Amino acid sequence: MPRLEVCLSPALLHLYDTNDSVVVIIDVFRATSTIAAALYNGAKSVVPVATVEECIELGRSTENSITAGERNGRVVEGLEYGNSPSEYSRDFVAGKTLVLTTTNGTRLLHMVKGASAIITGSFLNLSAVCDFLVKSNKNVLLGCAAWKDRYNLEDSLFAGAVVSKIADKFNINCDSAIACKTLHNNLQGEAPIEFLRGSSHYRRLSAYGLESDMEYCATVDKHPVVPYLHNGKLMNYDSIK
Amino acid sequence: MPRLEVCLSPALLHLYDTNDSVVVIIDVFRATSTIAAALYNGAKSVVPVATVEECIELGRSTENSITAGERNGRVVEGLEYGNSPSEYSRDFVAGKTLVLTTTNGTRLLHMVKGASAIITGSFLNLSAVCDFLVKSNKNVLLGCAAWKDRYNLEDSLFAGAVVSKIADKFNINCDSAIACKTLHNNLQGEAPIEFLRGSSHYRRLSAYGLESDMEYCATVDKHPVVPYLHNGKLMNYDSIK
């Protein structure tokens, strides 16, 4: 059986061999949730970029595009939209290219080398991600974007949800994976958001009134889609396979 | 209230401010368990060193000393004893200086800068460590030695045991601390070793027949002592305060 491992922070990524593996980038609050929403609702692609400058630049040169990104809970000056999955309804986003600047998630995505596939995961597309991983039948690394390299609860809880669902199809000899699974089992059927209200990120974003946004991000399987990195763009896997 | 944080790997230590804090070095399997056993049983001090060469050298130049260290579950050639807490009975170790070479724990200990105190923790001295932390009334960082920088279950489970015991005396806004506490709560009264049998380190050391050693390391409060770093040596805090 292929192996399944969890990397809890980008600062630990060098400890894992990602060659020929499927890597899942996880940034639950809120980049990979927004990506799932946008692609599920028909965005042509989502281009993750690290800086606001790149975002503006690429937005200008890309037809039918939207620029988006937040810092400290507000839309960045010079960009058009925020990093909230609920903004990206089908009416609004279908057929468009979303150029999205995020910090933690984008950085991790660009750090991964040699992977056979890079996809993104969030509670919104939990089962779709799990199905993809099982079908791929390759080694898997679940990569938590964390918060400025610090471990965070929301990404590891999601990693635990994945491990719980597909543990019987993989060889798991990774303490991080076991810990994440234990964290998820500990929910005992409670909604993820209940546990996540105690997380540092929830407290940080609550100060900007983003509680309902985080509740959205913690909703399971609302947007069944596999965001798949293809030529530097995240696309709905169904549209390219 | 002072803050309490958990660092899950030496590779994340740079993210934490240890100035004027109490840092607890945690290397449950087995360095900080052996240290607790030796000091509780009357060893004069334990000197943690990184390499076998240093260990031999320091053993030669130190009166009434013992050199100890293992690699891959065996006593290293040139040293006298192993890294098993059960070896260090009072009859054997009282009054002696134990020069101990370990990899993960020693490395972390030497990385910590600016702390007001550095102590070591293990299940064997859980309550003694907690009492010390509460009395100190300073910011605390629980530092997991991990395994070659990889997150491990035994160190984080112990960190969780500490957080569970003293959470009401500290300000906890650290997702690692919450995760460790959840891991510990998940035991629901079961002995730590039951959970730890699933850890990668348990499997690794079991291959060397060290099951009973790990059971020893997971025993709570068998050796109530605070190993305190004083001039490069770990000493029983009661003997120097």
mmCIF file of C-alpha atoms in Angstrom, chain A:
data_model
loop_
_atom_site.group_PDB
_atom_site.id
_atom_site.type_symbol
_atom_site.label_atom_id
_atom_site.label_comp_id
_atom_site.label_asym_id
_atom_site.label_seq_id
_atom_site.Cartn_x
_atom_site.Cartn_y
_atom_site.Cartn_z
ATOM 1 C CA MET A 1 0.000 0.000 0.000
ATOM 2 C CA PRO A 2 1.212 3.519 -0.646
ATOM 3 C CA ARG A 3 2.069 5.613 2.391
ATOM 4 C CA LEU A 4 0.152 8.556 3.793
ATOM 5 C CA GLU A 5 1.955 11.248 5.773
ATOM 6 C CA VAL A 6 1.090 14.670 7.174
ATOM 7 C CA CYS A 7 3.432 17.659 7.239
ATOM 8 C CA LEU A 8 2.294 20.064 9.960
ATOM 9 C CA SER A 9 4.167 23.162 8.792
ATOM 10 C CA PRO A 10 6.008 24.385 5.679
ATOM 11 C CA ALA A 11 9.095 24.610 7.943
ATOM 12 C CA LEU A 12 9.038 20.798 8.166
ATOM 13 C CA LEU A 13 8.484 20.104 4.453
ATOM 14 C CA HIS A 14 12.161 19.261 3.841
ATOM 15 C CA LEU A 15 11.708 16.165 6.047
ATOM 16 C CA TYR A 16 9.374 14.550 3.519
ATOM 17 C CA ASP A 17 10.039 12.992 0.154
ATOM 18 C CA THR A 18 7.430 14.341 -2.241
ATOM 19 C CA ASN A 19 8.853 12.709 -5.359
ATOM 20 C CA ASP A 20 6.162 11.015 -7.400
ATOM 21 C CA SER A 21 3.660 11.694 -4.586
ATOM 22 C CA VAL A 22 0.322 13.415 -4.525
ATOM 23 C CA VAL A 23 0.586 16.501 -2.328
ATOM 24 C CA VAL A 24 -2.520 18.107 -0.861
ATOM 25 C CA ILE A 25 -2.124 21.774 0.055
ATOM 26 C CA ILE A 26 -4.343 22.643 3.028
ATOM 27 C CA ASP A 27 -5.172 26.202 4.038
ATOM 28 C CA VAL A 28 -8.668 25.906 5.491
ATOM 29 C CA PHE A 29 -8.949 29.512 6.727
ATOM 30 C CA ARG A 30 -9.386 30.459 3.929
ATOM 31 C CA ALA A 31 -7.373 30.069 0.738
ATOM 32 C CA THR A 32 -8.112 26.454 -0.151
ATOM 33 C CA SER A 33 -11.760 26.905 0.828
ATOM 34 C CA THR A 34 -12.066 29.877 -1.522
ATOM 35 C CA ILE A 35 -10.344 27.882 -4.257
ATOM 36 C CA ALA A 36 -12.836 25.019 -3.845
ATOM 37 C CA ALA A 37 -15.789 27.419 -3.954
ATOM 38 C CA ALA A 38 -14.554 29.260 -7.032
ATOM 39 C CA LEU A 39 -13.718 26.160 -9.063
ATOM 40 C CA TYR A 40 -16.864 24.329 -8.055
ATOM 41 C CA ASN A 41 -18.854 27.348 -9.181
ATOM 42 C CA GLY A 42 -17.262 27.267 -12.609
ATOM 43 C CA ALA A 43 -14.212 29.526 -12.431
ATOM 44 C CA LYS A 44 -11.940 28.699 -15.364
ATOM 45 C CA SER A 45 -8.940 28.583 -13.065
ATOM 46 C CA VAL A 46 -7.476 30.006 -9.880
ATOM 47 C CA VAL A 47 -3.952 31.347 -10.082
ATOM 48 C CA PRO A 48 -2.319 31.500 -6.668
ATOM 49 C CA VAL A 49 0.317 34.209 -6.359
ATOM 50 C CA ALA A 50 2.447 35.258 -3.418
ATOM 51 C CA THR A 51 2.396 39.053 -3.628
ATOM 52 C CA VAL A 52 -0.140 41.808 -4.210
ATOM 53 C CA GLU A 53 2.027 43.195 -7.016
ATOM 54 C CA GLU A 54 1.983 39.905 -8.913
ATOM 55 C CA CYS A 55 -1.745 39.731 -8.377
ATOM 56 C CA ILE A 56 -2.385 43.168 -9.886
ATOM 57 C CA GLU A 57 0.043 42.537 -12.744
ATOM 58 C CA LEU A 58 -1.435 39.167 -13.654
ATOM 59 C CA GLY A 59 -4.982 40.505 -13.300
ATOM 60 C CA ARG A 60 -4.166 43.212 -15.870
ATOM 61 C CA SER A 61 -2.699 40.794 -18.380
ATOM 62 C CA THR A 62 -5.366 38.103 -18.046
ATOM 63 C CA GLU A 63 -8.636 38.364 -19.918
ATOM 64 C CA ASN A 64 -11.855 38.022 -17.923
ATOM 65 C CA SER A 65 -10.017 37.875 -14.598
ATOM 66 C CA ILE A 66 -10.712 38.856 -11.027
ATOM 67 C CA THR A 67 -8.021 39.871 -8.563
ATOM 68 C CA ALA A 68 -8.510 38.934 -4.956
ATOM 69 C CA GLY A 69 -6.723 38.857 -1.664
ATOM 70 C CA GLU A 70 -6.907 39.969 1.917
ATOM 71 C CA ARG A 71 -4.468 40.952 4.565
ATOM 72 C CA ASN A 72 -5.696 41.229 8.148
ATOM 73 C CA GLY A 73 -9.284 40.495 7.146
ATOM 74 C CA ARG A 74 -9.632 43.268 4.551
ATOM 75 C CA VAL A 75 -9.447 43.372 0.777
ATOM 76 C CA VAL A 76 -5.986 44.616 -0.131
ATOM 77 C CA GLU A 77 -5.801 48.041 -1.757
ATOM 78 C CA GLY A 78 -5.482 47.614 -5.508
ATOM 79 C CA LEU A 79 -7.359 44.302 -5.564
ATOM 80 C CA GLU A 80 -11.050 43.815 -6.268
ATOM 81 C CA TYR A 81 -12.291 41.056 -3.990
ATOM 82 C CA GLY A 82 -11.618 39.266 -0.746
ATOM 83 C CA ASN A 83 -10.610 35.807 0.359
ATOM 84 C CA SER A 84 -14.078 34.676 1.344
ATOM 85 C CA PRO A 85 -15.488 31.520 -0.287
ATOM 86 C CA SER A 86 -19.046 32.864 -0.043
ATOM 87 C CA GLU A 87 -18.195 35.690 -2.449
ATOM 88 C CA TYR A 88 -17.606 33.309 -5.317
ATOM 89 C CA SER A 89 -21.090 32.278 -6.434
ATOM 90 C CA ARG A 90 -21.658 30.705 -9.844
ATOM 91 C CA ASP A 91 -23.301 33.881 -11.177
ATOM 92 C CA PHE A 92 -20.228 35.840 -10.337
ATOM 93 C CA VAL A 93 -17.279 33.581 -10.984
ATOM 94 C CA ALA A 94 -18.263 31.169 -13.806
ATOM 95 C CA GLY A 95 -15.844 31.326 -16.718
ATOM 96 C CA LYS A 96 -13.493 33.746 -14.989
ATOM 97 C CA THR A 97 -9.886 33.435 -13.915
ATOM 98 C CA LEU A 98 -9.424 34.198 -10.245
ATOM 99 C CA VAL A 99 -5.986 35.599 -9.447
ATOM 100 C CA LEU A 100 -5.662 35.065 -5.720
ATOM 101 C CA THR A 101 -2.900 36.235 -3.440
ATOM 102 C CA THR A 102 -2.504 34.345 -0.195
ATOM 103 C CA THR A 103 0.491 34.021 2.066
ATOM 104 C CA ASN A 104 0.715 30.655 3.789
ATOM 105 C CA GLY A 105 -0.967 28.441 1.193
ATOM 106 C CA THR A 106 0.739 29.875 -1.870
ATOM 107 C CA ARG A 107 4.146 29.680 -0.264
ATOM 108 C CA LEU A 108 3.739 25.992 0.548
ATOM 109 C CA LEU A 109 2.411 25.248 -2.920
ATOM 110 C CA HIS A 110 5.495 26.788 -4.498
ATOM 111 C CA MET A 111 7.829 24.891 -2.144
ATOM 112 C CA VAL A 112 6.701 21.415 -3.212
ATOM 113 C CA LYS A 113 9.105 19.704 -5.616
ATOM 114 C CA GLY A 114 8.847 16.599 -7.747
ATOM 115 C CA ALA A 115 5.246 15.711 -6.932
ATOM 116 C CA SER A 116 3.256 13.748 -9.472
ATOM 117 C CA ALA A 117 0.210 15.884 -8.619
ATOM 118 C CA ILE A 118 -0.583 18.864 -6.432
ATOM 119 C CA ILE A 119 -4.172 19.430 -5.378
ATOM 120 C CA THR A 120 -5.801 21.588 -2.708
ATOM 121 C CA GLY A 121 -8.040 20.446 0.109
ATOM 122 C CA SER A 122 -10.574 21.929 2.501
ATOM 123 C CA PHE A 123 -13.655 20.697 4.337
ATOM 124 C CA LEU A 124 -15.717 22.006 1.403
ATOM 125 C CA ASN A 125 -14.225 19.335 -0.856
ATOM 126 C CA LEU A 126 -13.179 16.678 1.659
ATOM 127 C CA SER A 127 -14.730 13.627 -0.006
ATOM 128 C CA ALA A 128 -13.673 14.664 -3.515
ATOM 129 C CA VAL A 129 -10.071 14.947 -2.301
ATOM 130 C CA CYS A 130 -10.276 11.555 -0.583
ATOM 131 C CA ASP A 131 -11.677 9.880 -3.700
ATOM 132 C CA PHE A 132 -8.875 11.389 -5.787
ATOM 133 C CA LEU A 133 -6.211 10.150 -3.358
ATOM 134 C CA VAL A 134 -7.578 6.617 -3.246
ATOM 135 C CA LYS A 135 -7.874 6.433 -7.036
ATOM 136 C CA SER A 136 -4.350 7.823 -7.518
ATOM 137 C CA ASN A 137 -2.896 4.942 -5.493
ATOM 138 C CA LYS A 138 0.320 6.910 -4.908
ATOM 139 C CA ASN A 139 2.147 8.049 -1.805
ATOM 140 C CA VAL A 140 0.351 11.022 -0.287
ATOM 141 C CA LEU A 141 1.594 14.003 1.672
ATOM 142 C CA LEU A 142 -1.022 16.194 3.318
ATOM 143 C CA GLY A 143 0.684 19.584 3.630
ATOM 144 C CA CYS A 144 -0.707 22.009 6.184
ATOM 145 C CA ALA A 145 -0.081 25.619 5.215
ATOM 146 C CA ALA A 146 -0.084 26.594 8.901
ATOM 147 C CA TRP A 147 0.203 30.207 10.036
ATOM 148 C CA LYS A 148 3.592 31.783 9.413
ATOM 149 C CA ASP A 149 5.051 28.301 9.880
ATOM 150 C CA ARG A 150 3.199 27.763 13.154
ATOM 151 C CA TYR A 151 1.091 24.643 13.536
ATOM 152 C CA ASN A 152 -2.627 25.381 13.318
ATOM 153 C CA LEU A 153 -5.724 23.478 14.348
ATOM 154 C CA GLU A 154 -7.907 23.959 11.288
ATOM 155 C CA ASP A 155 -5.431 22.534 8.783
ATOM 156 C CA SER A 156 -4.497 19.598 11.000
ATOM 157 C CA LEU A 157 -8.143 18.870 11.805
ATOM 158 C CA PHE A 158 -8.845 18.680 8.082
ATOM 159 C CA ALA A 159 -5.787 16.448 7.583
ATOM 160 C CA GLY A 160 -7.245 14.257 10.326
ATOM 161 C CA ALA A 161 -10.584 14.113 8.511
ATOM 162 C CA VAL A 162 -8.782 12.829 5.412
ATOM 163 C CA VAL A 163 -6.769 10.274 7.386
ATOM 164 C CA SER A 164 -9.938 9.048 9.118
ATOM 165 C CA LYS A 165 -11.684 8.511 5.802
ATOM 166 C CA ILE A 166 -8.949 6.703 3.873
ATOM 167 C CA ALA A 167 -6.633 5.186 6.510
ATOM 168 C CA ASP A 168 -7.476 1.628 5.432
ATOM 169 C CA LYS A 169 -6.160 2.263 1.915
ATOM 170 C CA PHE A 170 -2.736 3.543 3.001
ATOM 171 C CA ASN A 171 0.251 2.558 5.091
ATOM 172 C CA ILE A 172 0.377 5.052 7.949
ATOM 173 C CA ASN A 173 3.582 5.128 9.951
ATOM 174 C CA CYS A 174 3.577 8.847 10.625
ATOM 175 C CA ASP A 175 2.949 10.274 14.079
ATOM 176 C CA SER A 176 1.594 13.529 12.648
ATOM 177 C CA ALA A 177 -1.041 11.585 10.746
ATOM 178 C CA ILE A 178 -2.019 9.637 13.872
ATOM 179 C CA ALA A 179 -2.240 12.858 15.907
ATOM 180 C CA CYS A 180 -4.404 14.561 13.265
ATOM 181 C CA LYS A 181 -6.662 11.516 13.108
ATOM 182 C CA THR A 182 -6.995 11.543 16.897
ATOM 183 C CA LEU A 183 -7.852 15.241 16.783
ATOM 184 C CA HIS A 184 -10.566 14.515 14.236
ATOM 185 C CA ASN A 185 -11.910 11.440 16.059
ATOM 186 C CA ASN A 186 -12.173 13.608 19.142
ATOM 187 C CA LEU A 187 -14.964 15.589 17.427
ATOM 188 C CA GLN A 188 -17.168 12.527 17.965
ATOM 189 C CA GLY A 189 -19.583 13.672 15.317
ATOM 190 C CA GLU A 190 -19.641 17.322 16.365
ATOM 191 C CA ALA A 191 -19.304 19.842 13.532
ATOM 192 C CA PRO A 192 -15.665 20.881 12.924
ATOM 193 C CA ILE A 193 -16.490 24.547 13.588
ATOM 194 C CA GLU A 194 -17.388 23.774 17.206
ATOM 195 C CA PHE A 195 -13.841 22.638 17.885
ATOM 196 C CA LEU A 196 -12.275 25.326 15.708
ATOM 197 C CA ARG A 197 -13.830 28.174 17.664
ATOM 198 C CA GLY A 198 -11.002 27.593 20.153
ATOM 199 C CA SER A 199 -8.260 28.006 17.535
ATOM 200 C CA SER A 200 -5.979 31.018 17.387
ATOM 201 C CA HIS A 201 -6.930 31.718 13.776
ATOM 202 C CA TYR A 202 -10.629 31.753 14.639
ATOM 203 C CA ARG A 203 -9.955 34.315 17.333
ATOM 204 C CA ARG A 204 -7.813 36.378 14.970
ATOM 205 C CA LEU A 205 -10.395 36.423 12.171
ATOM 206 C CA SER A 206 -13.321 36.917 14.570
ATOM 207 C CA ALA A 207 -11.842 40.273 15.415
ATOM 208 C CA TYR A 208 -12.641 41.216 11.799
ATOM 209 C CA GLY A 209 -16.198 39.869 11.983
ATOM 210 C CA LEU A 210 -15.441 36.823 9.846
ATOM 211 C CA GLU A 211 -17.231 34.212 11.965
ATOM 212 C CA SER A 212 -19.760 33.235 9.282
ATOM 213 C CA ASP A 213 -16.954 32.958 6.777
ATOM 214 C CA MET A 214 -15.169 30.442 8.955
ATOM 215 C CA GLU A 215 -18.378 28.527 9.482
ATOM 216 C CA TYR A 216 -18.669 28.311 5.693
ATOM 217 C CA CYS A 217 -15.074 27.034 5.465
ATOM 218 C CA ALA A 218 -15.802 24.317 8.018
ATOM 219 C CA THR A 219 -18.796 22.936 6.072
ATOM 220 C CA VAL A 220 -18.180 19.427 4.811
ATOM 221 C CA ASP A 221 -18.585 18.562 1.106
ATOM 222 C CA LYS A 222 -20.462 21.689 0.021
ATOM 223 C CA HIS A 223 -18.250 22.018 -3.067
ATOM 224 C CA PRO A 224 -17.211 18.588 -4.374
ATOM 225 C CA VAL A 225 -14.345 19.450 -6.697
ATOM 226 C CA VAL A 226 -10.653 18.583 -7.013
ATOM 227 C CA PRO A 227 -8.533 21.715 -7.580
ATOM 228 C CA TYR A 228 -5.567 20.382 -9.538
ATOM 229 C CA LEU A 229 -2.389 22.322 -10.309
ATOM 230 C CA HIS A 230 -1.877 22.427 -14.065
ATOM 231 C CA ASN A 231 0.734 24.725 -15.600
ATOM 232 C CA GLY A 232 0.773 26.928 -12.516
ATOM 233 C CA LYS A 233 -3.004 27.226 -12.370
ATOM 234 C CA LEU A 234 -5.470 25.400 -10.194
ATOM 235 C CA MET A 235 -8.215 23.888 -12.305
ATOM 236 C CA ASN A 236 -11.194 21.619 -11.768
ATOM 237 C CA TYR A 237 -9.676 18.150 -12.305
ATOM 238 C CA ASP A 238 -12.796 17.053 -14.159
ATOM 239 C CA SER A 239 -12.161 19.723 -16.801
ATOM 240 C CA ILE A 240 -8.655 18.526 -17.693
ATOM 241 C CA LYS A 241 -8.460 14.767 -17.109
#
